[in-house]
mmCIF file of N, CA and C in Angstrom:
data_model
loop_
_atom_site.group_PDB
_atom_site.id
_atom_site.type_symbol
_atom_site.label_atom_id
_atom_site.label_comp_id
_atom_site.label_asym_id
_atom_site.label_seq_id
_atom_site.Cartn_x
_atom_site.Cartn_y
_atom_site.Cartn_z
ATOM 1 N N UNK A 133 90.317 42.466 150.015
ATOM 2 C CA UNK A 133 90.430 43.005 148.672
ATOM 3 C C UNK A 133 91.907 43.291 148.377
ATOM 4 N N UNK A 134 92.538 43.297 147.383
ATOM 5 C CA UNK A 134 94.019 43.386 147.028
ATOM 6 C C UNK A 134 93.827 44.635 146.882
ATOM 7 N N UNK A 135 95.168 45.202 147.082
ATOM 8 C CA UNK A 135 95.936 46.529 147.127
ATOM 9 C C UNK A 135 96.525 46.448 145.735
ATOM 10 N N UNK A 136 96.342 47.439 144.900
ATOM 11 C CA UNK A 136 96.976 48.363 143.768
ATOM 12 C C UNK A 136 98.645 48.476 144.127
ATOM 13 N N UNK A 137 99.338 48.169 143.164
ATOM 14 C CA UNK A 137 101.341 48.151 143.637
ATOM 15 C C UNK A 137 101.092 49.846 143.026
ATOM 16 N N UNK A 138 101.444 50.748 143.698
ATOM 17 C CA UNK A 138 101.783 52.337 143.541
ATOM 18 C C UNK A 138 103.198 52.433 142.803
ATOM 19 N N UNK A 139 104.033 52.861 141.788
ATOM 20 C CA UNK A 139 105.073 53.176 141.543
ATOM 21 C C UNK A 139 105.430 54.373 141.475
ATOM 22 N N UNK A 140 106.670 54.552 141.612
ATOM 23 C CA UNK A 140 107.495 56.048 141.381
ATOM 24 C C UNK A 140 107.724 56.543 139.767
ATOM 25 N N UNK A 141 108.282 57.526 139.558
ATOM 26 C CA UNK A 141 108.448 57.580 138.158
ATOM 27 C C UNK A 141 109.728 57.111 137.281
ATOM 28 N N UNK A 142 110.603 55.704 138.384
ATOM 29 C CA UNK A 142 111.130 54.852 137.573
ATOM 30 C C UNK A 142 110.856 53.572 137.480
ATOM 31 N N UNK A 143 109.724 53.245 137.828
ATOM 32 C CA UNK A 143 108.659 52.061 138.220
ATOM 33 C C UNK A 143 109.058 51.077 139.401
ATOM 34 N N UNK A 144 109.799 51.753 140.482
ATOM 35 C CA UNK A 144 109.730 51.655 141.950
ATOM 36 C C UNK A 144 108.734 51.238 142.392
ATOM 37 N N UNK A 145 108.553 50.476 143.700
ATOM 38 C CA UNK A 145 107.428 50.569 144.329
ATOM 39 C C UNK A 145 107.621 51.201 145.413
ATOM 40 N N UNK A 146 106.692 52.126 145.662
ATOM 41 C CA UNK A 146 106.475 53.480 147.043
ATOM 42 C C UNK A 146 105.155 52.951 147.493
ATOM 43 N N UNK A 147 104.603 51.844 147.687
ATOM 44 C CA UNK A 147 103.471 51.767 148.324
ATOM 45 C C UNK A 147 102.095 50.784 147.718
ATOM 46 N N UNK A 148 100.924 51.035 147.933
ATOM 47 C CA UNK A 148 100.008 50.180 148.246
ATOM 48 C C UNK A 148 98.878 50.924 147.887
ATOM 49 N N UNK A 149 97.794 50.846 147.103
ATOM 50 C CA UNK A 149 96.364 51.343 147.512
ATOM 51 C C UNK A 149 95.201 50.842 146.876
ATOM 52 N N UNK A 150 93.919 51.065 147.954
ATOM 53 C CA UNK A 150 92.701 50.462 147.915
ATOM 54 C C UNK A 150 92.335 50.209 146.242
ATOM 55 N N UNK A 151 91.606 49.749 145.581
ATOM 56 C CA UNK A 151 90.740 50.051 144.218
ATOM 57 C C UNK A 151 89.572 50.720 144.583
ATOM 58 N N UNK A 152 89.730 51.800 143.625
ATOM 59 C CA UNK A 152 88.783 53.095 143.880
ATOM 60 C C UNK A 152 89.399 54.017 144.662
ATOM 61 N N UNK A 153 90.572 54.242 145.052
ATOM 62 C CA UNK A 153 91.248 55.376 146.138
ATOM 63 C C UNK A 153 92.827 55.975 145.567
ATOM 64 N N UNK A 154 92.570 55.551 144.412
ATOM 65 C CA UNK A 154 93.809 56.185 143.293
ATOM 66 C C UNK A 154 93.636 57.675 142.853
ATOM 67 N N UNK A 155 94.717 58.532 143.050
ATOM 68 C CA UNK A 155 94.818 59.594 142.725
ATOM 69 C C UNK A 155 95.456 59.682 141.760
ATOM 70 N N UNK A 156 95.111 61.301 140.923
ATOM 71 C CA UNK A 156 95.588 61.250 138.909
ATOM 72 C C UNK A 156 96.899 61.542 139.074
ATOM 73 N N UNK A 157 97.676 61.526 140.213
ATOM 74 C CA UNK A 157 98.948 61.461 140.735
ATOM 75 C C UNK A 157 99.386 60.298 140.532
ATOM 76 N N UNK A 158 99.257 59.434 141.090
ATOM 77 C CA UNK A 158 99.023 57.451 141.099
ATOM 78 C C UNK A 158 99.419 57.149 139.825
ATOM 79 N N UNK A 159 100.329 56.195 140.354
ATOM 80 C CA UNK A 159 101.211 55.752 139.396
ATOM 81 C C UNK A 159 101.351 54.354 139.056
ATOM 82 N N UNK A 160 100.621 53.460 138.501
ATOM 83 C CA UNK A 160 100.387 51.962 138.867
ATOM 84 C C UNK A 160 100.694 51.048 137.829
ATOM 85 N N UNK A 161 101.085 49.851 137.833
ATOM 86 C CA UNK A 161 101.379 49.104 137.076
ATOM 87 C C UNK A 161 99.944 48.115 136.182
ATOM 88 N N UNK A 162 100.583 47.806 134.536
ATOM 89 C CA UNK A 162 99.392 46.880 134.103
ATOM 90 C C UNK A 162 100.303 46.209 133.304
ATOM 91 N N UNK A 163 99.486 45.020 133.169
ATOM 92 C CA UNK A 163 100.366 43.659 132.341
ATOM 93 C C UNK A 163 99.305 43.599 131.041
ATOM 94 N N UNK A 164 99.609 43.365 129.662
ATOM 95 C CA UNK A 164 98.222 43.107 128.663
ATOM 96 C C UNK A 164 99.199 41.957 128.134
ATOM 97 N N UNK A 165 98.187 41.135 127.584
ATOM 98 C CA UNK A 165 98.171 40.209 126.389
ATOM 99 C C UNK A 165 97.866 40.067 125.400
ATOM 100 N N UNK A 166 98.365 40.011 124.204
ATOM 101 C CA UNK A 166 98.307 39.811 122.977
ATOM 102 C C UNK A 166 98.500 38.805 122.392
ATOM 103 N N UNK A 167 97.367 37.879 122.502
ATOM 104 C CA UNK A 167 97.198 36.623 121.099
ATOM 105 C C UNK A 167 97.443 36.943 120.509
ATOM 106 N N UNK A 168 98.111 35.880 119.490
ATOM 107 C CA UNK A 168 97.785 35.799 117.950
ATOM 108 C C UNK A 168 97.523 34.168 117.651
ATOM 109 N N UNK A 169 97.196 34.339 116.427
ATOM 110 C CA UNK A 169 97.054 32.164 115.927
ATOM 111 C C UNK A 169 98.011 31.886 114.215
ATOM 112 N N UNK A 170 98.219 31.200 113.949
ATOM 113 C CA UNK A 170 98.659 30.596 113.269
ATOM 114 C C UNK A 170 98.305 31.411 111.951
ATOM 115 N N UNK A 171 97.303 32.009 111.513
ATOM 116 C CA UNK A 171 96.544 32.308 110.609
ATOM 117 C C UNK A 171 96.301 33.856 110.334
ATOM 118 N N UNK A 172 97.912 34.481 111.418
ATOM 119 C CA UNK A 172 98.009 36.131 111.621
ATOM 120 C C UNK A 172 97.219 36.619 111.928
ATOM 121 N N UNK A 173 96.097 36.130 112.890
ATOM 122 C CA UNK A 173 94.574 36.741 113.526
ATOM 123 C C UNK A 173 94.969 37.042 115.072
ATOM 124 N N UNK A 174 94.866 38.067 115.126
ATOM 125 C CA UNK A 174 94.755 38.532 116.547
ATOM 126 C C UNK A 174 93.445 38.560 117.494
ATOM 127 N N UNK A 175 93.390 38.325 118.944
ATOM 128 C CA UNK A 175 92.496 38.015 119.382
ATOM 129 C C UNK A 175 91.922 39.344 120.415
ATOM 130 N N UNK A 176 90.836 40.086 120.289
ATOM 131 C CA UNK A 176 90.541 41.383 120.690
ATOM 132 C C UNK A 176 89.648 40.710 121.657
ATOM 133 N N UNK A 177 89.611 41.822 123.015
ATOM 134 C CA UNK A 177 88.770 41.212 124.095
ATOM 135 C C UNK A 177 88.066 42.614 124.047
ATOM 136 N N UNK A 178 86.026 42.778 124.074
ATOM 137 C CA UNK A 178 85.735 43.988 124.607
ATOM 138 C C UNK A 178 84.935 43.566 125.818
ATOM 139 N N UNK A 179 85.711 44.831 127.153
ATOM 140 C CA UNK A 179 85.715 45.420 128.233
ATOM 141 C C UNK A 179 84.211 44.990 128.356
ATOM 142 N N UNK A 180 83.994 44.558 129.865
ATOM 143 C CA UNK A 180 82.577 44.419 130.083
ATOM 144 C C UNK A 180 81.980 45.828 130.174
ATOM 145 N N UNK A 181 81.014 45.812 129.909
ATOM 146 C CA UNK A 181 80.242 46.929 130.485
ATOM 147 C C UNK A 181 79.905 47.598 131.738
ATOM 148 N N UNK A 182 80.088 46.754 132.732
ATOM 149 C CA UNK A 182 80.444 47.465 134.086
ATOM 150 C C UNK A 182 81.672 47.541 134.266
ATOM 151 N N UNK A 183 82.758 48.079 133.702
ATOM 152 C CA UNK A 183 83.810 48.334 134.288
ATOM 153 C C UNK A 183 84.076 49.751 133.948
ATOM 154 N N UNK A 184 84.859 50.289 135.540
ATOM 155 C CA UNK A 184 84.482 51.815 135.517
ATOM 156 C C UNK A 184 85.741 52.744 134.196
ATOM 157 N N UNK A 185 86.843 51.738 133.678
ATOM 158 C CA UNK A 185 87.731 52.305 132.973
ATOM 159 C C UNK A 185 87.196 51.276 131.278
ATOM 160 N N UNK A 186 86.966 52.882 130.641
ATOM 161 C CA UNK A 186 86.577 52.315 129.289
ATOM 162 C C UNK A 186 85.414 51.214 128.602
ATOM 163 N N UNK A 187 84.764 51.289 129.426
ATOM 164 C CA UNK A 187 83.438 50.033 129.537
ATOM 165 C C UNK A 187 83.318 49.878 127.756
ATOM 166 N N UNK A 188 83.194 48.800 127.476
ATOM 167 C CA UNK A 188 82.503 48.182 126.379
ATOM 168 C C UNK A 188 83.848 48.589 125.088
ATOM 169 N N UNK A 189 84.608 49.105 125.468
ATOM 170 C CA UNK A 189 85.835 48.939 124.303
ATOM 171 C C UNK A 189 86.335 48.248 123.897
ATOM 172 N N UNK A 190 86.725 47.939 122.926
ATOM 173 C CA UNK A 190 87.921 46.783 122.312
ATOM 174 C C UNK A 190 88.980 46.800 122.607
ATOM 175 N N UNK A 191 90.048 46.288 122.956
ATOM 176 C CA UNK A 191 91.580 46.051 123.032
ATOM 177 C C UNK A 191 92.285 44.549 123.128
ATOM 178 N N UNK A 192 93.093 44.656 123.834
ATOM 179 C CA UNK A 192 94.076 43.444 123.486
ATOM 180 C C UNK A 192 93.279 42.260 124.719
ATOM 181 N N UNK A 193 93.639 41.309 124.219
ATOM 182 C CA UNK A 193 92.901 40.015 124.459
ATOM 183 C C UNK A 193 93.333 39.788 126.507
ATOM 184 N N UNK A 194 93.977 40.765 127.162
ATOM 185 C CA UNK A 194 93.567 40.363 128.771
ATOM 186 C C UNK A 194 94.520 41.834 128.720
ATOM 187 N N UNK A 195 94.181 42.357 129.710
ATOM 188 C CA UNK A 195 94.761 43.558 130.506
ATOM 189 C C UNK A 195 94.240 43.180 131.791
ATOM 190 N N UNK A 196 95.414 43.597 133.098
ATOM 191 C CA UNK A 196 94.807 43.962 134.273
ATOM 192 C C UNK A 196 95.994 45.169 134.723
ATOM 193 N N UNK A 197 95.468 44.997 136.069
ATOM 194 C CA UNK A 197 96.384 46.017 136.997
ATOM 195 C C UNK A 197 97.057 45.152 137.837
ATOM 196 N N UNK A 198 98.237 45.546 138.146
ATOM 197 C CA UNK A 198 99.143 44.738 138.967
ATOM 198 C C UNK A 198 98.736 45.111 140.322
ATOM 199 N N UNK A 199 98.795 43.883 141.262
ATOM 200 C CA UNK A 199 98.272 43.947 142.423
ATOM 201 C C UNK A 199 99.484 44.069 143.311
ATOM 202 N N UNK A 200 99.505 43.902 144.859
ATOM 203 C CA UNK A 200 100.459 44.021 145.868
ATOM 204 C C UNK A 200 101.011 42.455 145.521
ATOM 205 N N UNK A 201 101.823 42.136 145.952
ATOM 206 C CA UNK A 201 102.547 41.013 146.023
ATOM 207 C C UNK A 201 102.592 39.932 144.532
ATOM 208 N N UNK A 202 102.039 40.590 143.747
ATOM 209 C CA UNK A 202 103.010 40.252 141.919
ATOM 210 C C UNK A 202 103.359 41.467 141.378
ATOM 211 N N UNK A 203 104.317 40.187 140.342
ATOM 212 C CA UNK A 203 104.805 41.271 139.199
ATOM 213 C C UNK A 203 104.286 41.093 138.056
ATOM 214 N N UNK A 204 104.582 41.963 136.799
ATOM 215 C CA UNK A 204 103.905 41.851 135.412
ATOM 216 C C UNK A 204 103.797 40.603 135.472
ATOM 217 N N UNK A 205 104.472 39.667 135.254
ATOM 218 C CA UNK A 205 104.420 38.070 134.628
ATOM 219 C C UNK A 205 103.340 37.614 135.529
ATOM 220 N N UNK A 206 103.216 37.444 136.703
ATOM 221 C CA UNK A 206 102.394 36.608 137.725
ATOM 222 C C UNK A 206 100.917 37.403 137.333
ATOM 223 N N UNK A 207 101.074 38.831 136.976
ATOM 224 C CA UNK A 207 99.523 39.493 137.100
ATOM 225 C C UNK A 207 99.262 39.267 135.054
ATOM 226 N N UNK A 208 100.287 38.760 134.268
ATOM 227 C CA UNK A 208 99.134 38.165 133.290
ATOM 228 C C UNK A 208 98.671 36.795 133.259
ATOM 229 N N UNK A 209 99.558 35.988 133.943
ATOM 230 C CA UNK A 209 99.165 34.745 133.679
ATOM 231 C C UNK A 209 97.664 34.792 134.930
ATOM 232 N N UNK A 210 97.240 35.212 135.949
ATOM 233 C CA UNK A 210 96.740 35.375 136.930
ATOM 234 C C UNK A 210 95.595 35.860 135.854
ATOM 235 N N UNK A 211 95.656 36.893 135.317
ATOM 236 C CA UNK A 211 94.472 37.524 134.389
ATOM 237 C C UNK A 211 93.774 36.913 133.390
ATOM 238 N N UNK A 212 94.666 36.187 132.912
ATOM 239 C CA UNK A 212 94.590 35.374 131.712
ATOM 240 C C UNK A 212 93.755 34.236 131.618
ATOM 241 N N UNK A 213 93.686 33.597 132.975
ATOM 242 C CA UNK A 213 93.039 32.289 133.283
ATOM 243 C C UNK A 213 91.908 32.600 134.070
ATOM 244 N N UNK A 214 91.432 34.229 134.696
ATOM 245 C CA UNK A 214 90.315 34.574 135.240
ATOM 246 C C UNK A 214 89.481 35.489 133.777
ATOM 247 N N UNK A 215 89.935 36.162 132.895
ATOM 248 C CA UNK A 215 89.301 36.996 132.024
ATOM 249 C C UNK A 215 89.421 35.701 130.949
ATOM 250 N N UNK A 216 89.527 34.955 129.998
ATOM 251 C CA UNK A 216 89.214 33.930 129.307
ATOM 252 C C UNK A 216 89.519 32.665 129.297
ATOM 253 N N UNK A 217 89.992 32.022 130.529
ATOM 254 C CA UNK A 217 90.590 30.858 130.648
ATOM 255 C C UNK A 217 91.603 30.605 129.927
ATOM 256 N N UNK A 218 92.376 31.235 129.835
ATOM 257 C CA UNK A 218 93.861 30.631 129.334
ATOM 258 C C UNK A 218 94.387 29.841 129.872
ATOM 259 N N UNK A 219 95.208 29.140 130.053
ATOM 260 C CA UNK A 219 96.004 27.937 131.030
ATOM 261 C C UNK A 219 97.227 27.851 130.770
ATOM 262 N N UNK A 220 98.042 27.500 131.698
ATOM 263 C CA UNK A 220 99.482 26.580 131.286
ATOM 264 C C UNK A 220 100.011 26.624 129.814
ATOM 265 N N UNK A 221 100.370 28.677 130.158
ATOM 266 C CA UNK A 221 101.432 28.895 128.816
ATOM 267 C C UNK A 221 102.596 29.470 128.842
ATOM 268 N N UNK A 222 103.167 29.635 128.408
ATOM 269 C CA UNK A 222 103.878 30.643 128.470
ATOM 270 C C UNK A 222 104.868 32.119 127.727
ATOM 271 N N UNK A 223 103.760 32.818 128.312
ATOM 272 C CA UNK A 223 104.032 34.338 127.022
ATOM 273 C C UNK A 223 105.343 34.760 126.902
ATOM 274 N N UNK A 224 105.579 35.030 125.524
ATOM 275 C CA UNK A 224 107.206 36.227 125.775
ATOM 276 C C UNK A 224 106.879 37.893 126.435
ATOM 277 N N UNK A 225 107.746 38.211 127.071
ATOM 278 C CA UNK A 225 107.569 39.425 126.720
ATOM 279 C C UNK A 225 107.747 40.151 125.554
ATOM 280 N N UNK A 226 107.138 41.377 126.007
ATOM 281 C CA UNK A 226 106.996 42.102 124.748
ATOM 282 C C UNK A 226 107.270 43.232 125.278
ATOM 283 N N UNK A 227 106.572 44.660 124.611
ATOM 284 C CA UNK A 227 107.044 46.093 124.596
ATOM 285 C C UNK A 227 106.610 46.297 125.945
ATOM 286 N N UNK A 228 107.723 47.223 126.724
ATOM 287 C CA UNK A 228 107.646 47.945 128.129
ATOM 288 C C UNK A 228 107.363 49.481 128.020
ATOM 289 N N UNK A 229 106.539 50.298 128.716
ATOM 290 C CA UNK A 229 106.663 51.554 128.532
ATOM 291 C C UNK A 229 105.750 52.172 129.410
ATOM 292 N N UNK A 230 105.441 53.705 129.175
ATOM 293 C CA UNK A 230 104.633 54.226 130.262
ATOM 294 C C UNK A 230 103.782 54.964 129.702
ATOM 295 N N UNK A 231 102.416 55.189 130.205
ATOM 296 C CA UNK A 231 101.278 55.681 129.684
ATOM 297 C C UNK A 231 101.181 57.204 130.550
ATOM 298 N N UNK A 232 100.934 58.359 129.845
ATOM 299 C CA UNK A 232 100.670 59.250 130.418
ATOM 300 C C UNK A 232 99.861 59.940 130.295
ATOM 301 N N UNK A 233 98.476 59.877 130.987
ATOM 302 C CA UNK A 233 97.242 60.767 130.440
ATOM 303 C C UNK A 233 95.999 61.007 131.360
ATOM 304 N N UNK A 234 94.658 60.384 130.768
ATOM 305 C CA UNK A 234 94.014 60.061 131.899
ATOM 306 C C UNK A 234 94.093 58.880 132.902
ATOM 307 N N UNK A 235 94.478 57.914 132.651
ATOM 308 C CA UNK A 235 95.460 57.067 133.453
ATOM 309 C C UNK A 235 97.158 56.982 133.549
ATOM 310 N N UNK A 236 97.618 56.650 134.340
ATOM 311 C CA UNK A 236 98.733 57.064 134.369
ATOM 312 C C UNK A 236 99.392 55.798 134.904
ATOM 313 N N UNK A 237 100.065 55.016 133.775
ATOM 314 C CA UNK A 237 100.876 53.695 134.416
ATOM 315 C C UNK A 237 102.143 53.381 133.411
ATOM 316 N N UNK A 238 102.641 51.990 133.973
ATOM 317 C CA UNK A 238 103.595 51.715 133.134
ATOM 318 C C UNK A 238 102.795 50.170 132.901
ATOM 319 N N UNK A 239 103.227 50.116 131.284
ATOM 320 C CA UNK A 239 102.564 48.468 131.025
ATOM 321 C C UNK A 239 104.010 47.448 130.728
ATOM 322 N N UNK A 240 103.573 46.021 130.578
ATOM 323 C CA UNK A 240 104.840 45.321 130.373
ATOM 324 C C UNK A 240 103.761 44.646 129.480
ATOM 325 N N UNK A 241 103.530 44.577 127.983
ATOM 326 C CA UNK A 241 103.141 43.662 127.180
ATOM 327 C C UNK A 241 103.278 42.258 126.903
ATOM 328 N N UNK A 242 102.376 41.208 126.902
ATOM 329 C CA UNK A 242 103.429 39.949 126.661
ATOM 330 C C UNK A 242 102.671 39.579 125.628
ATOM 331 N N UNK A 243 103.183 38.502 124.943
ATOM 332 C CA UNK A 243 103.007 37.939 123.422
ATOM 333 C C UNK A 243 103.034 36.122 123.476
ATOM 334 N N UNK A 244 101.726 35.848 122.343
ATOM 335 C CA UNK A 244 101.787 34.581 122.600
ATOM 336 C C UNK A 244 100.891 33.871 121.706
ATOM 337 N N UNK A 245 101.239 32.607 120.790
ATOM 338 C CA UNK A 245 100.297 31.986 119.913
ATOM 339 C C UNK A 245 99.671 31.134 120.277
ATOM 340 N N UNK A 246 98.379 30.912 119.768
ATOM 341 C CA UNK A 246 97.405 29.935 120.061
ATOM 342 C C UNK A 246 96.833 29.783 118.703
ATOM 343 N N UNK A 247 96.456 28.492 119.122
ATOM 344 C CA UNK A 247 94.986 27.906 117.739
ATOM 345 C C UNK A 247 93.906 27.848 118.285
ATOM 346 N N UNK A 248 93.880 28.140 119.753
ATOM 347 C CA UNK A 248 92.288 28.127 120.371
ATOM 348 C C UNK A 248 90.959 28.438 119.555
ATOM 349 N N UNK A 249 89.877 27.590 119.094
ATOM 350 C CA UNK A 249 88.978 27.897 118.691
ATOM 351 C C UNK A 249 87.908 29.241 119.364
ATOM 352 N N UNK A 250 87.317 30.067 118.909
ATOM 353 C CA UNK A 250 86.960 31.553 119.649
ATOM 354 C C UNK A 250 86.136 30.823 120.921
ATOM 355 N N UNK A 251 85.574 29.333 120.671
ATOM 356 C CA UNK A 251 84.405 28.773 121.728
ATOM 357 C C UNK A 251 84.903 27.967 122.702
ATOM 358 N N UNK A 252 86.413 27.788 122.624
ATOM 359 C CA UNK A 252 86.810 27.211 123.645
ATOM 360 C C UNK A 252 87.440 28.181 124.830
ATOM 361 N N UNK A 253 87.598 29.762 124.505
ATOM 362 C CA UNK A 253 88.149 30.440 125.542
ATOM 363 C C UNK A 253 86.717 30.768 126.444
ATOM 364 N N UNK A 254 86.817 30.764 127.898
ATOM 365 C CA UNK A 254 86.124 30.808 129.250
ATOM 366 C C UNK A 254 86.006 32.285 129.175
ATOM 367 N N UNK A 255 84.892 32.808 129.363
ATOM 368 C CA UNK A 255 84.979 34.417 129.173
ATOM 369 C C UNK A 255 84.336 34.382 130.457
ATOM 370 N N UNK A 256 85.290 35.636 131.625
ATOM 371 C CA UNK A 256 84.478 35.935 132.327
ATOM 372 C C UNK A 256 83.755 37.006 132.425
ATOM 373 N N UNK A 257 81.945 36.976 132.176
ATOM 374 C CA UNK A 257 81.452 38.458 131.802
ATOM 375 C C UNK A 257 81.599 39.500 132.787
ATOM 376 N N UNK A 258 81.875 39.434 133.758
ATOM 377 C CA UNK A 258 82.081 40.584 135.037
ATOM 378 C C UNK A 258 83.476 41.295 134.560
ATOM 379 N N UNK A 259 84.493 40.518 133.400
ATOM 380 C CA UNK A 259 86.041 41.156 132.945
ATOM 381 C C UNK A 259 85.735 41.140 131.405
ATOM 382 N N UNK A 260 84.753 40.712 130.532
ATOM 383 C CA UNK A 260 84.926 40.525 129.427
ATOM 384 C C UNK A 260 83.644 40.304 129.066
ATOM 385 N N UNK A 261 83.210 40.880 127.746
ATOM 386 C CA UNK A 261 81.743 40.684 126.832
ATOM 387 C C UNK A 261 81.822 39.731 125.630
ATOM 388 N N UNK A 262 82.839 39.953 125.636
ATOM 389 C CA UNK A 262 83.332 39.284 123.938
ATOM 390 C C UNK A 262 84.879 39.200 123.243
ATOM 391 N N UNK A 263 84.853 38.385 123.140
ATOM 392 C CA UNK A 263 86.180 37.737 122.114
ATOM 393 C C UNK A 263 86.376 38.078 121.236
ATOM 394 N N UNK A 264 87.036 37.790 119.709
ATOM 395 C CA UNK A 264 87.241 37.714 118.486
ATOM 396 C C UNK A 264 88.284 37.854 117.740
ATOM 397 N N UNK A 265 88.239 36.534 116.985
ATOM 398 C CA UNK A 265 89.717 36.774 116.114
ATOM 399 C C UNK A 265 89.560 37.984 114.862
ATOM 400 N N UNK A 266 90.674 38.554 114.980
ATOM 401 C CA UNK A 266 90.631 39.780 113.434
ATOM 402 C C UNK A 266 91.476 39.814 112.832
#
């Protein structure tokens, strides 16, 4: 099972840990993606229902958590092609910053257009329920 990258509070890495063995101390990295298409429609992904953070919510079209041995870039393109089949693109970055609350991380946003029809993206339901352009 991959190890969680732990950061410090200048987004250092101090370490390694299990999924499910994070403390509200824990400090961890996430990469999201943000479609858009041609037609100023953004593409919203909602959260499967078994997942233990935020089940069944709406947000941006792939989020994960950065694992041991990547960085933001490697853990969206990595996400991207397991939560809706994305393929062979390549995102800009976008906004960097840090979340402080009931989770506690720093995200690195990336940005990126498509014309993908909503039936050609691969949804995987164990990471994802549903698609949609808005």
């Amino acid at each position: 099972m991959a190890r969680i990258t732990i950061v410090d509070e200048n987004d250092k890495i101090i370490g390694y840990k299990e999924r499910g063995t994070l403390s509200p101390d824990d400090i961890y990295r996430v990469s999201a993606l943000w479609l858009t298409n041609s037609n100023g429609e953004i593409l919203i992904a909602q959260r499967s229902f078994n997942k233990s953070h935020n089940p069944g919510q709406w947000g941006t079209a792939v989020a994960g958590t950065v694992d041991e041995d990547e960085d933001y870039y490697e853990n969206i393109i990595k996400e991207s092609k397991e939560e809706i089949g994305l393929k062979n693109f390549e995102p800009k970055k976008g906004p960097y910053g840090r979340n402080k609350g009931e989770y506690n991380y720093f995200y690195q946003w990336y940005l990126y257009e498509t014309d993908m029809d909503i039936e050609d993206f691969e949804i995987d339901k164990k990471e994802v329920e549903a698609v949609r352009w808005v």
